mmCIF file of C-alpha atoms in Angstrom:
data_model
loop_
_atom_site.group_PDB
_atom_site.id
_atom_site.type_symbol
_atom_site.label_atom_id
_atom_site.label_comp_id
_atom_site.label_asym_id
_atom_site.label_seq_id
_atom_site.Cartn_x
_atom_site.Cartn_y
_atom_site.Cartn_z
ATOM 1 C CA MET A 29 24.537 -16.470 -28.486
ATOM 2 C CA ALA A 30 23.936 -13.701 -25.953
ATOM 3 C CA ASP A 31 25.370 -14.587 -22.539
ATOM 4 C CA TYR A 32 22.656 -12.980 -20.412
ATOM 5 C CA THR A 33 19.926 -14.701 -18.462
ATOM 6 C CA LEU A 34 16.210 -14.224 -18.000
ATOM 7 C CA ARG A 35 16.901 -13.742 -14.287
ATOM 8 C CA GLN A 36 19.159 -10.803 -15.079
ATOM 9 C CA LEU A 37 16.401 -9.296 -17.219
ATOM 10 C CA GLU A 38 13.911 -9.782 -14.371
ATOM 11 C CA TYR A 39 16.258 -7.973 -12.006
ATOM 12 C CA PHE A 40 16.806 -5.163 -14.520
ATOM 13 C CA VAL A 41 13.032 -4.673 -14.930
ATOM 14 C CA ALA A 42 12.676 -4.627 -11.147
ATOM 15 C CA VAL A 43 15.345 -1.917 -10.880
ATOM 16 C CA ALA A 44 13.703 0.120 -13.641
ATOM 17 C CA GLU A 45 10.292 -0.064 -11.983
ATOM 18 C CA ALA A 46 11.639 0.785 -8.530
ATOM 19 C CA ASN A 47 14.046 3.486 -9.757
ATOM 20 C CA SER A 48 16.398 2.102 -7.134
ATOM 21 C CA ILE A 49 18.754 -0.853 -6.838
ATOM 22 C CA THR A 50 18.130 -1.022 -3.085
ATOM 23 C CA ARG A 51 14.321 -1.082 -3.361
ATOM 24 C CA ALA A 52 14.431 -3.547 -6.256
ATOM 25 C CA ALA A 53 16.694 -5.881 -4.290
ATOM 26 C CA ALA A 54 14.303 -5.809 -1.346
ATOM 27 C CA ALA A 55 11.319 -6.466 -3.617
ATOM 28 C CA VAL A 56 12.857 -9.662 -5.045
ATOM 29 C CA HIS A 57 14.487 -10.714 -1.746
ATOM 30 C CA LEU A 58 18.029 -10.270 -2.986
ATOM 31 C CA SER A 59 20.981 -8.495 -1.402
ATOM 32 C CA GLN A 60 21.869 -5.087 -2.786
ATOM 33 C CA SER A 61 25.346 -6.266 -3.760
ATOM 34 C CA ALA A 62 23.952 -9.260 -5.655
ATOM 35 C CA MET A 63 21.478 -7.007 -7.475
ATOM 36 C CA SER A 64 24.263 -4.580 -8.416
ATOM 37 C CA THR A 65 26.402 -7.449 -9.686
ATOM 38 C CA ALA A 66 23.552 -8.892 -11.775
ATOM 39 C CA LEU A 67 22.892 -5.496 -13.323
ATOM 40 C CA ALA A 68 26.584 -4.913 -14.067
ATOM 41 C CA ASP A 69 26.868 -8.397 -15.597
ATOM 42 C CA LEU A 70 23.862 -7.677 -17.840
ATOM 43 C CA GLU A 71 25.395 -4.395 -18.988
ATOM 44 C CA GLY A 72 28.669 -6.209 -19.688
ATOM 45 C CA ALA A 73 26.932 -8.964 -21.649
ATOM 46 C CA LEU A 74 25.003 -6.462 -23.765
ATOM 47 C CA GLY A 75 27.866 -4.001 -24.091
ATOM 48 C CA VAL A 76 25.751 -0.995 -23.163
ATOM 49 C CA GLN A 77 25.088 1.095 -20.073
ATOM 50 C CA LEU A 78 21.502 0.652 -18.932
ATOM 51 C CA VAL A 79 21.287 2.865 -15.859
ATOM 52 C CA VAL A 80 22.959 5.897 -14.364
ATOM 53 C CA ARG A 81 23.619 5.306 -10.680
ATOM 54 C CA HIS A 82 23.116 8.250 -8.296
ATOM 55 C CA HIS A 83 24.623 7.941 -4.835
ATOM 56 C CA ALA A 84 21.792 7.708 -2.301
ATOM 57 C CA LYS A 85 19.330 8.930 -4.946
ATOM 58 C CA GLY A 86 18.469 5.807 -6.901
ATOM 59 C CA ILE A 87 18.972 5.387 -10.630
ATOM 60 C CA THR A 88 17.760 6.755 -13.932
ATOM 61 C CA LEU A 89 17.521 4.757 -17.136
ATOM 62 C CA THR A 90 19.767 5.645 -20.056
ATOM 63 C CA PRO A 91 18.124 5.936 -23.503
ATOM 64 C CA ALA A 92 19.309 2.377 -24.199
ATOM 65 C CA GLY A 93 17.910 1.286 -20.844
ATOM 66 C CA ARG A 94 14.489 2.746 -21.638
ATOM 67 C CA GLU A 95 14.380 0.790 -24.880
ATOM 68 C CA LEU A 96 15.646 -2.416 -23.311
ATOM 69 C CA VAL A 97 13.138 -2.411 -20.446
ATOM 70 C CA VAL A 98 10.300 -2.556 -22.996
ATOM 71 C CA ALA A 99 11.948 -5.415 -24.887
ATOM 72 C CA SER A 100 12.760 -7.177 -21.600
ATOM 73 C CA ARG A 101 9.125 -7.153 -20.475
ATOM 74 C CA GLN A 102 8.088 -8.608 -23.828
ATOM 75 C CA LEU A 103 10.748 -11.315 -23.695
ATOM 76 C CA LEU A 104 9.891 -12.251 -20.100
ATOM 77 C CA ALA A 105 6.196 -12.509 -20.993
ATOM 78 C CA SER A 106 7.012 -14.765 -23.941
ATOM 79 C CA ALA A 107 9.274 -16.886 -21.749
ATOM 80 C CA ALA A 108 6.464 -17.341 -19.225
ATOM 81 C CA ASP A 109 4.171 -18.332 -22.098
ATOM 82 C CA LEU A 110 6.686 -20.941 -23.246
ATOM 83 C CA ARG A 111 6.957 -22.293 -19.712
ATOM 84 C CA SER A 112 3.188 -22.802 -19.513
ATOM 85 C CA ALA A 113 3.092 -24.509 -22.912
ATOM 86 C CA ALA A 114 5.981 -26.798 -21.966
ATOM 87 C CA GLN A 115 4.131 -27.830 -18.831
ATOM 88 C CA GLY A 116 1.153 -28.887 -20.917
ATOM 89 C CA LEU A 117 -1.190 -26.241 -19.558
ATOM 90 C CA GLY A 118 -2.658 -25.172 -22.884
ATOM 91 C CA SER A 119 -6.193 -25.795 -21.678
ATOM 92 C CA SER A 120 -5.607 -24.181 -18.300
ATOM 93 C CA LEU A 121 -3.357 -21.166 -18.574
ATOM 94 C CA SER A 122 -1.166 -20.296 -15.620
ATOM 95 C CA GLY A 123 1.083 -17.463 -14.561
ATOM 96 C CA THR A 124 0.356 -13.747 -14.247
ATOM 97 C CA LEU A 125 -1.106 -11.267 -16.701
ATOM 98 C CA SER A 126 -0.866 -7.532 -16.035
ATOM 99 C CA VAL A 127 -3.963 -5.564 -17.081
ATOM 100 C CA GLY A 128 -4.256 -1.784 -16.908
ATOM 101 C CA CYS A 129 -7.683 -0.171 -16.742
ATOM 102 C CA PHE A 130 -8.873 3.433 -16.959
ATOM 103 C CA GLN A 131 -9.974 4.356 -13.443
ATOM 104 C CA VAL A 132 -13.414 5.563 -14.558
ATOM 105 C CA VAL A 133 -14.155 2.325 -16.413
ATOM 106 C CA ALA A 134 -12.661 0.006 -13.794
ATOM 107 C CA PRO A 135 -15.657 -0.329 -11.405
ATOM 108 C CA TYR A 136 -17.892 -1.340 -14.298
ATOM 109 C CA VAL A 137 -15.618 -3.953 -15.888
ATOM 110 C CA LEU A 138 -12.937 -5.272 -13.531
ATOM 111 C CA PRO A 139 -15.202 -7.058 -11.011
ATOM 112 C CA THR A 140 -16.921 -8.895 -13.872
ATOM 113 C CA LEU A 141 -13.646 -9.736 -15.605
ATOM 114 C CA LEU A 142 -11.963 -10.965 -12.419
ATOM 115 C CA SER A 143 -14.997 -13.027 -11.385
ATOM 116 C CA VAL A 144 -15.380 -14.773 -14.740
ATOM 117 C CA ALA A 145 -11.621 -15.258 -15.166
ATOM 118 C CA SER A 146 -11.370 -16.888 -11.727
ATOM 119 C CA GLN A 147 -13.895 -19.476 -12.891
ATOM 120 C CA LYS A 148 -12.710 -20.043 -16.454
ATOM 121 C CA LEU A 149 -8.964 -19.527 -15.906
ATOM 122 C CA PRO A 150 -8.382 -20.535 -12.279
ATOM 123 C CA ARG A 151 -4.609 -20.971 -12.666
ATOM 124 C CA LEU A 152 -4.121 -17.544 -14.215
ATOM 125 C CA GLU A 153 -3.614 -14.503 -11.979
ATOM 126 C CA LEU A 154 -4.863 -11.214 -13.405
ATOM 127 C CA ARG A 155 -2.889 -8.366 -11.848
ATOM 128 C CA THR A 156 -4.973 -5.229 -12.415
ATOM 129 C CA THR A 157 -3.990 -1.580 -12.014
ATOM 130 C CA GLU A 158 -6.325 1.425 -12.250
ATOM 131 C CA VAL A 159 -4.765 4.493 -13.873
ATOM 132 C CA ASP A 160 -5.658 7.583 -15.898
ATOM 133 C CA LEU A 161 -5.730 7.405 -19.688
ATOM 134 C CA ALA A 162 -2.245 8.856 -20.190
ATOM 135 C CA ASP A 163 -0.656 6.331 -17.811
ATOM 136 C CA LEU A 164 -2.720 3.552 -19.371
ATOM 137 C CA ALA A 165 -1.400 4.361 -22.842
ATOM 138 C CA GLU A 166 2.183 4.622 -21.600
ATOM 139 C CA GLY A 167 1.887 1.432 -19.536
ATOM 140 C CA VAL A 168 0.617 -0.609 -22.483
ATOM 141 C CA ALA A 169 3.201 0.871 -24.855
ATOM 142 C CA ASP A 170 6.160 0.185 -22.552
ATOM 143 C CA GLY A 171 5.036 -3.315 -21.583
ATOM 144 C CA THR A 172 4.021 -2.581 -17.989
ATOM 145 C CA PHE A 173 0.545 -3.809 -18.971
ATOM 146 C CA GLU A 174 0.079 -6.598 -21.507
ATOM 147 C CA LEU A 175 -3.501 -5.450 -22.009
ATOM 148 C CA GLY A 176 -5.347 -2.210 -21.369
ATOM 149 C CA ILE A 177 -9.030 -1.355 -21.111
ATOM 150 C CA GLY A 178 -10.122 2.242 -21.532
ATOM 151 C CA TYR A 179 -11.671 4.851 -23.786
ATOM 152 C CA ASP A 180 -10.422 5.641 -27.271
ATOM 153 C CA LEU A 181 -9.361 9.181 -26.365
ATOM 154 C CA VAL A 182 -5.570 8.906 -26.641
ATOM 155 C CA ASP A 183 -4.028 8.979 -30.121
ATOM 156 C CA ASP A 184 -0.825 6.986 -29.721
ATOM 157 C CA PRO A 185 0.736 5.191 -32.718
ATOM 158 C CA ARG A 186 2.376 2.696 -30.353
ATOM 159 C CA LEU A 187 -1.020 1.193 -29.486
ATOM 160 C CA LYS A 188 -3.421 -1.187 -31.220
ATOM 161 C CA ARG A 189 -7.077 -0.509 -30.423
ATOM 162 C CA TRP A 190 -9.830 -3.110 -30.495
ATOM 163 C CA PRO A 191 -13.310 -1.527 -30.122
ATOM 164 C CA LEU A 192 -15.544 -3.188 -27.558
ATOM 165 C CA ARG A 193 -18.666 -0.993 -27.380
ATOM 166 C CA THR A 194 -19.843 2.587 -27.713
ATOM 167 C CA ILE A 195 -21.332 4.388 -24.712
ATOM 168 C CA SER A 196 -23.496 7.474 -25.123
ATOM 169 C CA PRO A 197 -23.349 10.323 -22.602
ATOM 170 C CA HIS A 198 -26.239 11.170 -20.283
ATOM 171 C CA VAL A 199 -27.107 13.913 -17.844
ATOM 172 C CA LEU A 200 -27.288 13.018 -14.159
ATOM 173 C CA VAL A 201 -29.530 15.171 -11.960
ATOM 174 C CA SER A 202 -30.807 14.819 -8.411
ATOM 175 C CA GLY A 203 -33.903 12.704 -7.872
ATOM 176 C CA SER A 204 -35.897 15.830 -6.983
ATOM 177 C CA HIS A 205 -34.759 17.861 -9.996
ATOM 178 C CA PRO A 206 -37.599 19.132 -12.251
ATOM 179 C CA LEU A 207 -36.021 17.291 -15.210
ATOM 180 C CA ALA A 208 -35.551 13.975 -13.369
ATOM 181 C CA GLN A 209 -38.615 12.346 -14.957
ATOM 182 C CA ASN A 210 -38.053 13.694 -18.459
ATOM 183 C CA ALA A 211 -37.575 11.334 -21.377
ATOM 184 C CA SER A 212 -34.642 13.478 -22.550
ATOM 185 C CA VAL A 213 -33.055 16.873 -21.963
ATOM 186 C CA HIS A 214 -31.390 19.521 -24.114
ATOM 187 C CA LEU A 215 -28.150 20.814 -22.630
ATOM 188 C CA SER A 216 -29.384 24.364 -23.178
ATOM 189 C CA GLU A 217 -31.995 23.678 -20.458
ATOM 190 C CA LEU A 218 -29.119 23.311 -17.988
ATOM 191 C CA ALA A 219 -26.920 26.144 -19.241
ATOM 192 C CA ASP A 220 -27.520 28.363 -16.195
ATOM 193 C CA GLU A 221 -27.322 25.572 -13.620
ATOM 194 C CA PRO A 222 -24.095 24.627 -11.799
ATOM 195 C CA MET A 223 -22.256 21.643 -13.214
ATOM 196 C CA ALA A 224 -19.929 19.125 -11.552
ATOM 197 C CA LEU A 225 -17.243 18.280 -14.117
ATOM 198 C CA LEU A 226 -15.372 14.981 -14.148
ATOM 199 C CA ASP A 227 -12.036 16.748 -14.417
ATOM 200 C CA LEU A 228 -9.566 14.218 -15.824
ATOM 201 C CA PRO A 229 -7.112 14.646 -18.701
ATOM 202 C CA HIS A 230 -8.759 13.743 -22.026
ATOM 203 C CA SER A 231 -12.140 13.303 -20.292
ATOM 204 C CA ARG A 232 -12.566 17.039 -19.706
ATOM 205 C CA ASP A 233 -11.851 17.706 -23.390
ATOM 206 C CA TYR A 234 -14.449 15.122 -24.383
ATOM 207 C CA PHE A 235 -17.106 16.768 -22.213
ATOM 208 C CA ARG A 236 -16.213 20.163 -23.676
ATOM 209 C CA ARG A 237 -16.881 18.728 -27.146
ATOM 210 C CA ILE A 238 -20.332 17.561 -26.025
ATOM 211 C CA PHE A 239 -21.297 21.063 -24.926
ATOM 212 C CA ALA A 240 -19.652 22.703 -27.932
ATOM 213 C CA ALA A 241 -21.673 20.453 -30.249
ATOM 214 C CA ALA A 242 -24.838 21.723 -28.520
ATOM 215 C CA GLY A 243 -23.684 25.349 -28.642
ATOM 216 C CA VAL A 244 -23.741 25.606 -24.836
ATOM 217 C CA GLU A 245 -21.150 26.977 -22.403
ATOM 218 C CA PRO A 246 -21.528 24.979 -19.158
ATOM 219 C CA ASN A 247 -21.476 26.724 -15.784
ATOM 220 C CA VAL A 248 -18.785 24.551 -14.167
ATOM 221 C CA ARG A 249 -19.082 25.120 -10.426
ATOM 222 C CA TYR A 250 -17.408 21.963 -9.118
ATOM 223 C CA ARG A 251 -14.583 19.745 -10.385
ATOM 224 C CA SER A 252 -13.628 16.255 -9.284
ATOM 225 C CA THR A 253 -11.389 13.466 -10.514
ATOM 226 C CA THR A 254 -13.831 10.753 -9.387
ATOM 227 C CA VAL A 255 -17.238 9.766 -10.711
ATOM 228 C CA GLU A 256 -18.619 9.082 -7.229
ATOM 229 C CA THR A 257 -17.834 12.588 -5.975
ATOM 230 C CA CYS A 258 -19.650 14.047 -8.983
ATOM 231 C CA ARG A 259 -22.595 11.741 -8.295
ATOM 232 C CA ALA A 260 -22.615 12.745 -4.613
ATOM 233 C CA LEU A 261 -22.699 16.448 -5.516
ATOM 234 C CA VAL A 262 -25.611 15.721 -7.838
ATOM 235 C CA GLY A 263 -27.434 13.729 -5.156
ATOM 236 C CA ARG A 264 -27.167 16.684 -2.781
ATOM 237 C CA GLY A 265 -28.782 18.909 -5.372
ATOM 238 C CA LEU A 266 -25.661 21.048 -5.756
ATOM 239 C CA ALA A 267 -25.128 20.422 -9.444
ATOM 240 C CA TYR A 268 -25.781 18.218 -12.434
ATOM 241 C CA THR A 269 -23.109 16.247 -14.251
ATOM 242 C CA VAL A 270 -22.568 14.463 -17.565
ATOM 243 C CA LEU A 271 -21.282 10.885 -17.564
ATOM 244 C CA ASN A 272 -21.186 7.846 -19.857
ATOM 245 C CA PHE A 273 -21.399 4.643 -17.847
ATOM 246 C CA GLN A 274 -24.629 4.360 -15.881
ATOM 247 C CA SER A 275 -24.780 2.897 -12.398
ATOM 248 C CA ALA A 276 -27.310 0.126 -11.812
ATOM 249 C CA VAL A 277 -28.321 1.902 -8.586
ATOM 250 C CA PRO A 278 -30.114 5.295 -8.916
ATOM 251 C CA MET A 279 -28.443 6.894 -5.918
ATOM 252 C CA ALA A 280 -25.143 8.348 -4.793
ATOM 253 C CA LEU A 281 -22.875 6.598 -2.292
ATOM 254 C CA ASP A 282 -24.431 8.560 0.591
ATOM 255 C CA GLY A 283 -27.926 7.352 -0.332
ATOM 256 C CA HIS A 284 -29.265 10.482 -2.027
ATOM 257 C CA PRO A 285 -31.296 9.675 -5.171
ATOM 258 C CA VAL A 286 -30.095 10.633 -8.628
ATOM 259 C CA ALA A 287 -31.692 10.271 -12.049
ATOM 260 C CA SER A 288 -30.142 9.603 -15.433
ATOM 261 C CA VAL A 289 -31.669 11.517 -18.360
ATOM 262 C CA PRO A 290 -30.691 10.922 -22.020
ATOM 263 C CA ILE A 291 -29.296 13.931 -23.898
ATOM 264 C CA ALA A 292 -31.569 15.075 -26.722
ATOM 265 C CA ASP A 293 -28.763 16.908 -28.558
ATOM 266 C CA ALA A 294 -26.553 14.979 -30.945
ATOM 267 C CA SER A 295 -23.591 14.114 -28.713
ATOM 268 C CA PRO A 296 -20.371 12.232 -29.462
ATOM 269 C CA ALA A 297 -20.338 8.780 -27.876
ATOM 270 C CA LEU A 298 -17.266 7.189 -26.348
ATOM 271 C CA THR A 299 -15.777 3.927 -27.546
ATOM 272 C CA MET A 300 -14.475 1.537 -24.934
ATOM 273 C CA VAL A 301 -11.410 -0.215 -26.335
ATOM 274 C CA LEU A 302 -9.017 -3.015 -25.607
ATOM 275 C CA LEU A 303 -5.384 -1.984 -26.006
ATOM 276 C CA ASN A 304 -2.121 -3.768 -26.664
ATOM 277 C CA ALA A 305 1.280 -2.637 -27.883
ATOM 278 C CA VAL A 306 2.067 -2.522 -31.592
ATOM 279 C CA ALA A 307 5.641 -3.609 -30.871
ATOM 280 C CA ALA A 308 4.683 -6.674 -28.816
ATOM 281 C CA LYS A 309 3.484 -10.052 -30.006
ATOM 282 C CA PRO A 310 0.568 -10.975 -27.682
ATOM 283 C CA THR A 311 1.224 -13.908 -25.400
ATOM 284 C CA ARG A 312 -1.233 -16.804 -25.265
ATOM 285 C CA ARG A 313 -2.468 -15.517 -21.910
ATOM 286 C CA ALA A 314 -3.096 -12.056 -23.321
ATOM 287 C CA THR A 315 -4.873 -13.499 -26.355
ATOM 288 C CA VAL A 316 -7.204 -15.622 -24.229
ATOM 289 C CA VAL A 317 -8.040 -12.784 -21.831
ATOM 290 C CA ALA A 318 -8.566 -10.357 -24.735
ATOM 291 C CA GLU A 319 -11.103 -12.759 -26.205
ATOM 292 C CA LEU A 320 -12.778 -13.035 -22.804
ATOM 293 C CA CYS A 321 -13.025 -9.228 -22.665
ATOM 294 C CA ARG A 322 -14.642 -9.161 -26.098
ATOM 295 C CA ASP A 323 -17.184 -11.750 -24.980
ATOM 296 C CA LEU A 324 -17.987 -9.880 -21.760
ATOM 297 C CA PHE A 325 -17.850 -6.259 -22.859
ATOM 298 C CA GLY A 326 -18.202 -6.257 -26.637
ATOM 299 C CA SER A 327 -21.385 -4.982 -28.225
ATOM 300 C CA GLU A 328 -22.627 -8.518 -28.749
ATOM 301 C CA GLY A 329 -22.024 -9.365 -25.092
ATOM 302 C CA ALA A 330 -23.496 -6.151 -23.697
#
């Protein structure tokens, strides 16, 4: 039987996430020498070097270390699951579940998820992190996040995807725009007007496909990595933009009115998906929260 402990694995994961023995020790309230000893003992027990130590410059993971940190996160999650089951908390899950969410989707789903989970699963802490799609995929694959919520725009064989709903794109114009009251709009009607592009990896390629499908080259005047900045530019009458999720409030953050107009051209919709890692067996907590997400955000629950 392997002579390592779950505590050693916890310390190793902390070191990997902090890229530093000193910072990891501080994070778990342990002395640096004790952290170094625990890490060395784990390497001795496993018979493999996990990190390369750099004097005054932190650490880097070895190839074996990169593989083990993924397996360690999975094992620690399963151990926490076992602890909850042993305590007889099957009807009231406890512990912590890490959920990653695409930053564009987050404002539309996380408040609802956290509110409902606090009522239905009061002993379970959902630890949420908002990231871009590339970091979301990597975080789910390497076990940083047990679950992910995002768009199906990243093709990664390490991920399982569970479709929740499809979301069609729309044009957003200022409230005073001549097209604001239209039932729909062709993108060619906006070809000469300035556009504010939501300029995120994967997202920008998706928007390019929308315009390519309509045979239109957009006049991109402004770029932003946030939806609200794009909406604010639209509200000021500086540009139009194309988005998927629609705000319940027809105005930008600064109070200027905006109007959502459906796109008349055939445009590719986005699929919002729930993600987990192919290599990981979902914990009971992850399974319950995944089902809650399907209820809240699936097509039937929309």
